[in-house]
XYZ file of C-alpha atoms in Angstrom:
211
model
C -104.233 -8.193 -67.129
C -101.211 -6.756 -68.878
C -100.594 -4.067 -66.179
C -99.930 -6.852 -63.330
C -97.527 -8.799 -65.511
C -95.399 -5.605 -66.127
C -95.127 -4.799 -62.840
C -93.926 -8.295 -61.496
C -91.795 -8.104 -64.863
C -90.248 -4.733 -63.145
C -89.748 -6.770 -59.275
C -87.629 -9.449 -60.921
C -85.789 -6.838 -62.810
C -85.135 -5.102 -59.315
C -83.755 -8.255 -57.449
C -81.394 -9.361 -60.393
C -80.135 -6.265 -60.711
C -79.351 -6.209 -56.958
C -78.028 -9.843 -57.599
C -75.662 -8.678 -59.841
C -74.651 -5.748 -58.212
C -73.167 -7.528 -55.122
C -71.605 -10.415 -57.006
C -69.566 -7.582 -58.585
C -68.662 -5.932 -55.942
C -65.369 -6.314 -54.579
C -64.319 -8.643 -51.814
C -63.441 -7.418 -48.146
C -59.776 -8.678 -47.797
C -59.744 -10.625 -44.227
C -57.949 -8.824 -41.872
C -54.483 -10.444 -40.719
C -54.405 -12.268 -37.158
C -52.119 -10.366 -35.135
C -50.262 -12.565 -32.865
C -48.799 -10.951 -29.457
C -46.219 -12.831 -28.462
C -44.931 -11.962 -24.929
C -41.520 -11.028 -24.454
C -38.941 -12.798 -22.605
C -36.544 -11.353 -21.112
C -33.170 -13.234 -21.749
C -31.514 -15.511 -18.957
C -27.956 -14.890 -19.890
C -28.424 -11.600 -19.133
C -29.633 -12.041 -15.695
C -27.230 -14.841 -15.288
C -24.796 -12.783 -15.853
C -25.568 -10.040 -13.105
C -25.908 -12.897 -10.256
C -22.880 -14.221 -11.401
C -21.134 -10.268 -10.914
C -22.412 -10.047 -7.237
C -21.426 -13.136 -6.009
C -18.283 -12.357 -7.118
C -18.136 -8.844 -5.887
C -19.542 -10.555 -2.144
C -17.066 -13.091 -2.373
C -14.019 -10.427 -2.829
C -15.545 -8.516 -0.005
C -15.486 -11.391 1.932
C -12.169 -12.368 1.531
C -11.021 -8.867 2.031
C -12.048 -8.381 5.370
C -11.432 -11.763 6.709
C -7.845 -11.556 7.162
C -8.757 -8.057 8.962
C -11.351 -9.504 10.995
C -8.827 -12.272 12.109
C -5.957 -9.797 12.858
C -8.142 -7.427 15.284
C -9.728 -10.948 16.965
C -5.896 -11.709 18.044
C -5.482 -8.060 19.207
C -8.201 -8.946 21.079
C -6.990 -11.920 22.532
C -3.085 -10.628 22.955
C -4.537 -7.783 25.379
C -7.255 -10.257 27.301
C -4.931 -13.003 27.971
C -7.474 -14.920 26.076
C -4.795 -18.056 25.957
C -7.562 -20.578 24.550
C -7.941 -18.797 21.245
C -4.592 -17.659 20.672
C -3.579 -21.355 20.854
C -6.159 -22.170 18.217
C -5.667 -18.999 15.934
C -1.827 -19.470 15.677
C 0.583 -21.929 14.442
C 3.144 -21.569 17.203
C 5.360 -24.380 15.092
C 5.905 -21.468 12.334
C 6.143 -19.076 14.537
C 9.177 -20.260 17.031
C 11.284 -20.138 13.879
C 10.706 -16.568 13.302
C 10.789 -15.597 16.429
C 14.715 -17.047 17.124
C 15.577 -15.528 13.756
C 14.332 -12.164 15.020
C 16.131 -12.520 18.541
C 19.689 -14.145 17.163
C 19.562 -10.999 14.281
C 21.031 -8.752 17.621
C 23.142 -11.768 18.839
C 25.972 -10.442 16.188
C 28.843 -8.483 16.210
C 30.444 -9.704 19.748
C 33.077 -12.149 20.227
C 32.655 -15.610 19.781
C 31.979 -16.707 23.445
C 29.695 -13.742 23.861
C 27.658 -14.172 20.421
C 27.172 -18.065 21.668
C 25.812 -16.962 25.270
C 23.539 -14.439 23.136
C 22.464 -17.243 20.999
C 21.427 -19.540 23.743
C 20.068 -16.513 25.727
C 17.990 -15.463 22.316
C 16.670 -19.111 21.579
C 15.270 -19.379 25.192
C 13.612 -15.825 24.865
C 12.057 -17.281 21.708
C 10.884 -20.237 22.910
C 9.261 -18.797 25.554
C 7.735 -16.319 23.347
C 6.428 -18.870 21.178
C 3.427 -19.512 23.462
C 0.498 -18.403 24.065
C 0.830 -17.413 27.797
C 4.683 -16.237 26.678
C 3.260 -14.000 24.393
C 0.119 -12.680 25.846
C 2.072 -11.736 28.589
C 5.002 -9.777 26.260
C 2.121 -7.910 24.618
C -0.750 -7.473 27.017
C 0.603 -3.790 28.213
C 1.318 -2.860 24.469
C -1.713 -3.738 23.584
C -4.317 -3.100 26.035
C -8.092 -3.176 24.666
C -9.405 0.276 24.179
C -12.927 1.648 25.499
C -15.158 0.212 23.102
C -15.283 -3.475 24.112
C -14.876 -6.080 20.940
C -14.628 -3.071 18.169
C -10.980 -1.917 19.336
C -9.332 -4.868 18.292
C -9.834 -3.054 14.872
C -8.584 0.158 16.530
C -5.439 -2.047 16.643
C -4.888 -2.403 13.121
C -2.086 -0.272 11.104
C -0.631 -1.532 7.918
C -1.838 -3.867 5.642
C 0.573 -5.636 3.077
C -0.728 -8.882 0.926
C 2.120 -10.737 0.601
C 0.319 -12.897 -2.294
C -2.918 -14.781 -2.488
C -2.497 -16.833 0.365
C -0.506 -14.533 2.726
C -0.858 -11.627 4.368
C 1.090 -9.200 6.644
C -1.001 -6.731 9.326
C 0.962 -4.562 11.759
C -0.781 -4.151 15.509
C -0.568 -1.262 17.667
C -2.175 0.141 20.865
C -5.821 1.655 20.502
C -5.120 5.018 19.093
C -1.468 5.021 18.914
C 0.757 4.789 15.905
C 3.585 2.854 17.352
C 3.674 -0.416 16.027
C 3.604 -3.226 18.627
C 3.580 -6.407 16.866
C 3.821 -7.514 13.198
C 1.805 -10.552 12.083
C 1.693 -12.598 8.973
C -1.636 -14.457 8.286
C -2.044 -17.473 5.955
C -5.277 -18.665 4.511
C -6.237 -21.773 5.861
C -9.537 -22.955 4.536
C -10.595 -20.754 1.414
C -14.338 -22.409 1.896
C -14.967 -21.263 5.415
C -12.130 -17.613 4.674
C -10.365 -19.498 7.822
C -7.028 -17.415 8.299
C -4.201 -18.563 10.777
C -1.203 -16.728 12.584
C 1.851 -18.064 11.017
C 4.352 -15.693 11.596
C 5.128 -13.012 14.323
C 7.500 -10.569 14.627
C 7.510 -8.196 18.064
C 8.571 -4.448 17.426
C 11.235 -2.907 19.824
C 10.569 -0.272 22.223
C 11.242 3.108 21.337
C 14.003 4.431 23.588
C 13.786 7.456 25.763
C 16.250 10.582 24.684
C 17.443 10.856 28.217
C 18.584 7.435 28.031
């Protein structure tokens, strides 16, 4: 009977000592949560570049308008096109520039001769100062080239912003460099890059050698 006790004396041995062994044995430290967090990608930054290319559009824009304009009345000047010269220029700012121009050559005669001239140069101007007056001056200096609605920019020479507002475009035949006509164009309506003719000033013939 003693053999049976000493062997279930040796079991319980056995489990304690497993007990004991696993209560001593060191703890598996939990590993940390690892949180992705997704990564934005930061407004100002694309803000910023939308902002840039509107900006860039909007110079573009307002760069070629005036340009645009200037070859449309080139355009119009050789056609005859009456109805959208009378919209696209202020003839009231023009007349003035237009005497100026004409009474410059009225100088250096005598008195009664300089105040014929004046007269003479007045009526020129004011007859000028229209649209039929001067689509008719210009039409042979001017005639449209080949290429339909694209040589009115084969009419454009030089370019000179005057400031902000303003700016000053020479005309001349399709390829020809003789100046024809000298415009100044004023900025209207910044919203809609609306650009009128507000001043005009007509370039004189060349003269032959022989003559």
């Amino acid at each position: 009977m003693q053999e049976p006790r000493e062997g279930q004396a040796d079991l319980w041995e056995q489990v304690w000592r497993e007990y004991d062994s696993r209560r001593s044995a060191p703890a598996v430290a939990a590993l940390p949560v690892v949180r992705v967090e997704r990564r934005r990608r930061p407004r100002g930054r694309g803000v910023r570049a939308l902002l840039a290319s509107c900006i860039m559009v909007s110079v573009v824009c307002y760069a070629v308008a005036p340009l645009l304009a200037a070859a449309r009345l080139g355009e119009a000047l050789a056609a005859g096109d009456t109805a959208w010269l009378t919209e696209a220029v202020d003839w009231r700012q023009v007349s003035p520039a237009l005497s100026e121009a004409m009474l410059a050559g009225a100088t250096g005669h005598s008195d009664q001769a300089q105040a014929f001239l004046r007269d003479m140069a007045q009526d020129v101007a004011r007859g000028m100062a229209t649209p039929d007056g001067m689509a008719g001056l210009l039409r042979e200096r001017l005639p449209r080239g080949s290429h339909g609605a694209t040589s009115g920019m084969g009419m454009i020479g030089s370019i000179r912003p005057l400031d902000a507002t303003r700016w000053e475009v020479a005309l001349h035949a399709p390829g020809e460099a003789q100046q024809a006509l000298s415009i100044t164009l004023s900025l209207r309506d910044a919203w809609r890059l609306r650009w009128q003719v507000t001043g005009m000033a007509v370039a004189e013939r060349p003269r032959d050698i022989g003559s």
